[in-house]
Coordinates of C-alpha atoms in Angstrom, one line a residue:
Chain A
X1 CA -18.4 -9.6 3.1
X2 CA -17.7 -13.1 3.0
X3 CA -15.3 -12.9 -0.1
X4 CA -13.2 -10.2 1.8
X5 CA -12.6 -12.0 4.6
X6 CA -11.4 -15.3 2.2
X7 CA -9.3 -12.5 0.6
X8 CA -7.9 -10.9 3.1
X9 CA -7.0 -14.2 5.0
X10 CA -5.8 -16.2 2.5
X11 CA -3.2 -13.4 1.1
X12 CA -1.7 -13.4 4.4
X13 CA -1.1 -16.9 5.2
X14 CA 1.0 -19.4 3.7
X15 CA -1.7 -22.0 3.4
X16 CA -4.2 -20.6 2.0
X17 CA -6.0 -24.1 1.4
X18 CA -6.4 -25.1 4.7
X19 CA -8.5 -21.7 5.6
X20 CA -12.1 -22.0 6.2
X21 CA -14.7 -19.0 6.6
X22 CA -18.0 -19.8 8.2
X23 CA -20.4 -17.4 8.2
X24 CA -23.2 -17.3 10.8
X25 CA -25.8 -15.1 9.9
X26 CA -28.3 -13.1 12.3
X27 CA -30.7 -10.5 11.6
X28 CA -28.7 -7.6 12.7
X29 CA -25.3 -8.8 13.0
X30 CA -23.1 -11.2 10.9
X31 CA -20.4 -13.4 12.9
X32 CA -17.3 -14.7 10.6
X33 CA -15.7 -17.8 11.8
X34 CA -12.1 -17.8 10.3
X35 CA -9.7 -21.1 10.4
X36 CA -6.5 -21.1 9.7
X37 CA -3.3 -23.5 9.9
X38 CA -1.7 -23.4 12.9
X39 CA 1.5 -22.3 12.0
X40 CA -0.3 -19.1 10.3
X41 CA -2.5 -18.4 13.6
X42 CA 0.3 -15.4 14.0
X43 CA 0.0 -14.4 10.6
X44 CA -3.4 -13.6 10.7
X45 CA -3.4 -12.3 14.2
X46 CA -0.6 -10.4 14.0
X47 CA 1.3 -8.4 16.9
X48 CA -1.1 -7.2 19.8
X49 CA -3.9 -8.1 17.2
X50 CA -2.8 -5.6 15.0
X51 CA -3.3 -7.7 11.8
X52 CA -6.8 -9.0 13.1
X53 CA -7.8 -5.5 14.2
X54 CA -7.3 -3.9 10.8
X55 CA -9.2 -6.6 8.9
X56 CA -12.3 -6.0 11.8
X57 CA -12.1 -2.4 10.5
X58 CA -12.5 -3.1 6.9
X59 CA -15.1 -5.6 7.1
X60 CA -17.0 -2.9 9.3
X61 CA -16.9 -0.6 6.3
X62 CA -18.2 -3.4 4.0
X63 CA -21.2 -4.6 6.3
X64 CA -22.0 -1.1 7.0
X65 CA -22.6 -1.0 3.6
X66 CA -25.4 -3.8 4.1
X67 CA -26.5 -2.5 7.4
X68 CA -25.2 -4.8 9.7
X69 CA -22.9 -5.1 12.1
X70 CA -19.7 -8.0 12.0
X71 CA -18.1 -9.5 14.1
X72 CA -14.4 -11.6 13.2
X73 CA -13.5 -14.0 15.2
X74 CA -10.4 -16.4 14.5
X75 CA -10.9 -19.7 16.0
Chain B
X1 CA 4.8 -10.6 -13.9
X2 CA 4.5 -14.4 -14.6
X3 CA 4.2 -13.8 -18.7
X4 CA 7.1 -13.2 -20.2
X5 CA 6.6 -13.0 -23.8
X6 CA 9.2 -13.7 -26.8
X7 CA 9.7 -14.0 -30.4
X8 CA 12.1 -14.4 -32.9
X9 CA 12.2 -12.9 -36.1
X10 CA 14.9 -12.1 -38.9
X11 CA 15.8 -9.8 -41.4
X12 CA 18.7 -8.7 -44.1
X13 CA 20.4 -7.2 -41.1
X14 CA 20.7 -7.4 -37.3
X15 CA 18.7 -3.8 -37.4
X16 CA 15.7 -5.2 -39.6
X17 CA 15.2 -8.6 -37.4
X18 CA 15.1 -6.4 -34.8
X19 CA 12.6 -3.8 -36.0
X20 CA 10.7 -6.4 -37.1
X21 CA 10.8 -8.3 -33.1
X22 CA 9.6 -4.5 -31.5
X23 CA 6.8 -4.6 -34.1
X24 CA 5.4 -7.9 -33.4
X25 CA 5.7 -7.6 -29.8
X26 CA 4.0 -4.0 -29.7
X27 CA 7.3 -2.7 -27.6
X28 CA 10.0 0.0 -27.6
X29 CA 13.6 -1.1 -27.9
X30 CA 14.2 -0.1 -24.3
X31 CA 11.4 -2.7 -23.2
X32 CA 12.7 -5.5 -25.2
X33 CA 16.1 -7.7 -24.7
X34 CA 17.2 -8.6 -28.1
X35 CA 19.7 -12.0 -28.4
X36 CA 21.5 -12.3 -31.6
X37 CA 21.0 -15.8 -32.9
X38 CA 22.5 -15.8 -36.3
X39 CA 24.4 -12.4 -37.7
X40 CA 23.7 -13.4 -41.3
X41 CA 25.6 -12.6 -43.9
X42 CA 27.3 -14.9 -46.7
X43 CA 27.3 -18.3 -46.3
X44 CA 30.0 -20.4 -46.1
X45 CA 31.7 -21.1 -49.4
X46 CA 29.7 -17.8 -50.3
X47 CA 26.3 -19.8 -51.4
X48 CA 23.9 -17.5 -51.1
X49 CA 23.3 -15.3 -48.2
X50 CA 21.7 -16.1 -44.6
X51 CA 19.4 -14.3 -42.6
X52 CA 19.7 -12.3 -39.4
X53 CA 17.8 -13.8 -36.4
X54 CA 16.8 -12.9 -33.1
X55 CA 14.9 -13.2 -30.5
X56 CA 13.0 -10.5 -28.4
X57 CA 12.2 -11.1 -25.0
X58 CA 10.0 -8.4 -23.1
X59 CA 11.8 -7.5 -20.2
X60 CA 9.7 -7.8 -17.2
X61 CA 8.9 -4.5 -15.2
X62 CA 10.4 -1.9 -13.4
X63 CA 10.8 -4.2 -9.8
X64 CA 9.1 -0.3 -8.2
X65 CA 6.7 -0.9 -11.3
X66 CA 5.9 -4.2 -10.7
X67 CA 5.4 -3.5 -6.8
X68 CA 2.7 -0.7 -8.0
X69 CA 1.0 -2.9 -10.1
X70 CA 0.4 -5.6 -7.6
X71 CA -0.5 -2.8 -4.9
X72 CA -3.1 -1.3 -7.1
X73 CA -5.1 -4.6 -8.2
X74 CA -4.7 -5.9 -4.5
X75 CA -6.3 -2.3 -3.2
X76 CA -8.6 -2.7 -5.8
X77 CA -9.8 -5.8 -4.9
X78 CA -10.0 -4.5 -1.0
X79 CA -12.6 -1.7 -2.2
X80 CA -14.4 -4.1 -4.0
X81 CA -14.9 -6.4 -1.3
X82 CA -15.8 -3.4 0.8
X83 CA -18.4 -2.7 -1.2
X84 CA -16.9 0.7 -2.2
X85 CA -16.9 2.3 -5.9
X86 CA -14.0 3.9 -6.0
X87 CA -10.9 4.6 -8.9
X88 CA -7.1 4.0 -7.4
X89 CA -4.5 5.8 -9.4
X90 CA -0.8 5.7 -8.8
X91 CA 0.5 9.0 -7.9
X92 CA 3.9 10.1 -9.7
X93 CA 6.7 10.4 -7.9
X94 CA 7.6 13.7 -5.6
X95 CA 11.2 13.4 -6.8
X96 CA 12.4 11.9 -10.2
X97 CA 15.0 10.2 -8.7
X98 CA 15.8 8.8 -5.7
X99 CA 13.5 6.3 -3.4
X100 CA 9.7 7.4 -3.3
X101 CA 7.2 5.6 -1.5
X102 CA 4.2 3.9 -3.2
X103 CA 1.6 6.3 -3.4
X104 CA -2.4 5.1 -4.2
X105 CA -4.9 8.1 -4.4
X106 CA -8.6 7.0 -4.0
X107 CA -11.4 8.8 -5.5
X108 CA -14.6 8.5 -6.2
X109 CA -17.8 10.0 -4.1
X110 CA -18.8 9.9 -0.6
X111 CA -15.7 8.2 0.7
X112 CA -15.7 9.6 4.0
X113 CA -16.2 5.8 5.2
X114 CA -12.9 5.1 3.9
X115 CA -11.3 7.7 6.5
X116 CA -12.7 6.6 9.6
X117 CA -12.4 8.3 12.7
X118 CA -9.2 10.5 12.6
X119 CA -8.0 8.2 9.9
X120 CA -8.5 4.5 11.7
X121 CA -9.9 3.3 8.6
X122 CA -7.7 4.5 6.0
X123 CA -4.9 3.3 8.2
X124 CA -6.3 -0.2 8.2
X125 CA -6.8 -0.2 4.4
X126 CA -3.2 1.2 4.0
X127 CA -1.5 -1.3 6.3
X128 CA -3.4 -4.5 4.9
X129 CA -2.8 -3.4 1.6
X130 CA 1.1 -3.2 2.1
X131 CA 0.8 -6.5 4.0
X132 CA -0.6 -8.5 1.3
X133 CA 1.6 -6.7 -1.2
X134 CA 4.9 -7.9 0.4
X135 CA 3.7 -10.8 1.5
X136 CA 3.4 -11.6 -2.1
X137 CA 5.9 -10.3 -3.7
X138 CA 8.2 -11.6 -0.8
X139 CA 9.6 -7.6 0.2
X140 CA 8.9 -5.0 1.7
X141 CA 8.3 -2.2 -0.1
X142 CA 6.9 1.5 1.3
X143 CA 3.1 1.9 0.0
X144 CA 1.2 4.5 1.0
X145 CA -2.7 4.9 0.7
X146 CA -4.5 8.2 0.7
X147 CA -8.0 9.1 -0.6
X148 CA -9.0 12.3 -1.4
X149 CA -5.9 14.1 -0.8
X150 CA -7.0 13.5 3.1
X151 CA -3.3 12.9 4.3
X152 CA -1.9 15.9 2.7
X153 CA -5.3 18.1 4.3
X154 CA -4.8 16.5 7.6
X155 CA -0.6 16.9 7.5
X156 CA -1.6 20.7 7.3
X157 CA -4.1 21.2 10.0
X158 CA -1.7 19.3 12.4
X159 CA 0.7 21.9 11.1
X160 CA -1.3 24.7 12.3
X161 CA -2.6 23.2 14.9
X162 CA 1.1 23.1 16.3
X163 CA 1.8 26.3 16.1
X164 CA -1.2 27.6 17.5
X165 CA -0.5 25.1 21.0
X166 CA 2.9 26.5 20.7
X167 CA 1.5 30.1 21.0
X168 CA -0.5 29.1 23.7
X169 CA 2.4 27.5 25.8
X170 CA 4.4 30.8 25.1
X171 CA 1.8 32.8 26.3
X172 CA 0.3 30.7 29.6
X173 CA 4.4 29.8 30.3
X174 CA 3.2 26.4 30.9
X175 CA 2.9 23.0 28.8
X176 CA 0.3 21.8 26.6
X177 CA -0.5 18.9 26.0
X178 CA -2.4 17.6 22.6
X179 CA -5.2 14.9 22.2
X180 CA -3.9 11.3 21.5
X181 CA -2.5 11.0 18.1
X182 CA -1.1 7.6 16.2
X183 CA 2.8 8.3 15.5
X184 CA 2.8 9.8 12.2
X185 CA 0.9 12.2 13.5
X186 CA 2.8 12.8 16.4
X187 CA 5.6 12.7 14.1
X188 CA 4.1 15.8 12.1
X189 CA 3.7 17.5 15.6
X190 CA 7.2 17.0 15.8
X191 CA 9.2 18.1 12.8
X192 CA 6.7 21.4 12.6
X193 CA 8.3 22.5 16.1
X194 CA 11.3 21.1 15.6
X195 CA 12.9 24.3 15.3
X196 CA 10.5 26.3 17.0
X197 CA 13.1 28.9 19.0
X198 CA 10.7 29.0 22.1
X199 CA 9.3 25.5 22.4
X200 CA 10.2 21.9 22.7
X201 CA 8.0 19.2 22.0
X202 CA 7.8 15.4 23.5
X203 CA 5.2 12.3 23.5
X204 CA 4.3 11.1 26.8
X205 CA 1.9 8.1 27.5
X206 CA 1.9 4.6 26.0
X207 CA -0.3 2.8 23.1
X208 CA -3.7 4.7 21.9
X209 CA -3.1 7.4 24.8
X210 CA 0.3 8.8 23.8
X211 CA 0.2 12.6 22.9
X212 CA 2.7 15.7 22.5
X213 CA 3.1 17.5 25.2
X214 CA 4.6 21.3 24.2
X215 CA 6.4 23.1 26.6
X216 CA 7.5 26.8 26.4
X217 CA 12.0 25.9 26.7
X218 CA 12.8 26.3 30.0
X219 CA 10.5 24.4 31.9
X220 CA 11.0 20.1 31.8
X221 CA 9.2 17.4 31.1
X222 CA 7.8 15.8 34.5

């Protein structure tokens, strides 16, 4: 799950080294905590959340997968 | 494509060099540039004779090729990190000529999950996908996502869904209006009544709650 979200993120920005993934594990959910430049806060976000909103969908599929649930938050 | 490779090679003639470049770089003529670097032939003062020299360069890809290429590994690396074993293959085009969209068939088993609920998730995959594709390839190219044939299943039942409401609004002289839909779907709605001789068709509401609304011709919108 973790690897998507670096993926996902760091295709979409345009500095990719300055993002940073924590991932805070529970026993029945997963929270990803996802830092990015500032300048590419809007990249990853996107209009209304749209970009944000699709990734959240795609990461529900993978930690479905591992029966969990995930949570994306962009801080 | 970032490797672009070339070699030289020569020959008693322009032709042979030339055979001789395709050969070594595993290509067909129309894949290859070929630069003439020495036409050969006799010498000056007609010592002896020089040989013909080229170079071959591979010509990079189709700029639609290339796009595919790049949408393909970057959905394939998606499914992966999803957790999802699937295959992507790149559909051929509709037309032969002309503009056609990108299209990426999924397939594999059980890949219901990659739907979602009336499409959401198949919608997210396809709009990431093209986001990180012309992100990187600085474009914007048309790529569409579909797994299972879903989009073409789905385009049909909204078909007949359409007429069916359109019957009904005929029959009960009043409007009818359909559940929520995204806007291609709406869109489908649309262009299957768009001629219809008895009804006409509009989308009323705003964000997640917009819908069609048939109404038998005659009557308004409200």
């Amino acid at each position: 799950m973790k690897e998507l979200v670096e993926y996902m993120v760091k295709s979409l920005v345009e500095n990719p080294d300055q993002v940073e993934v924590r991932e805070i594990d529970g026993t029945r959910s997963v929270i990803f905590e996802v830092r990015v430049a500032q300048e590419d806060m809007g990249r990853v976000i996107g209009k209304g959340g749209r970009v944000a909103n699709a990734m959240r969908t795609l990461l529900r599929v993978a930690a479905i997968r591992q029966g969990k649930r995930a949570i994306l938050e962009i801080v | 494509m970032e490797e672009r490779r070339s070699v030289e090679a020569s020959g008693n003639s322009i032709e042979e060099a030339t055979e001789k470049a395709l050969a070594e770089l595993g290509a067909s003529r129309e894949e290859v540039e070929i630069q003439i670097l020495s036409q050969g032939g006799r010498r000056f003062l007609g010592l002896g004779t020089q040989e013909a020299r080229v170079r071959g360069t591979l010509r990079p890809p189709e700029p639609q090729e290339e796009v595919a290429l790049v949408a393909k590994e970057v959905l394939e690396r998606l499914l992966a990190g999803m957790d999802i074993e699937a295959r992507v293959s790149l559909r051929p085009p509709d037309l032969p000529e002309g503009p056609n969209p990108i299209v990426l068939d999924i397939t594999g088993q059980n890949l219901g999950i990659l739907i979602g609920r009336r499409g959401e998730t198949l919608r997210a995959l396809q709009f990431i996908t093209r986001l990180i594709v012309n992100r990187r390839l600085h474009q914007w190219a048309e790529i569409v996502v579909d797994v299972e044939g879903y989009k073409k299943r789905r385009e049909r039942s909204l078909t007949q869904l359409a007429r069916r409401m359109a019957d009904r609004a005929i029959l009960l002289g009043q409007a009818v209006s359909l559940e929520p839909m995204p806007p291609h779907e709406r869109r489908i709605i649309h262009l299957a009544l768009r001629d219809h001789e008895k009804v006409t068709t509009e989308s009323v509401g705003e964000g997640d709650l917009r819908k069609v609304v048939i109404f038998p011709r005659g009557h308004t919108a409200p």
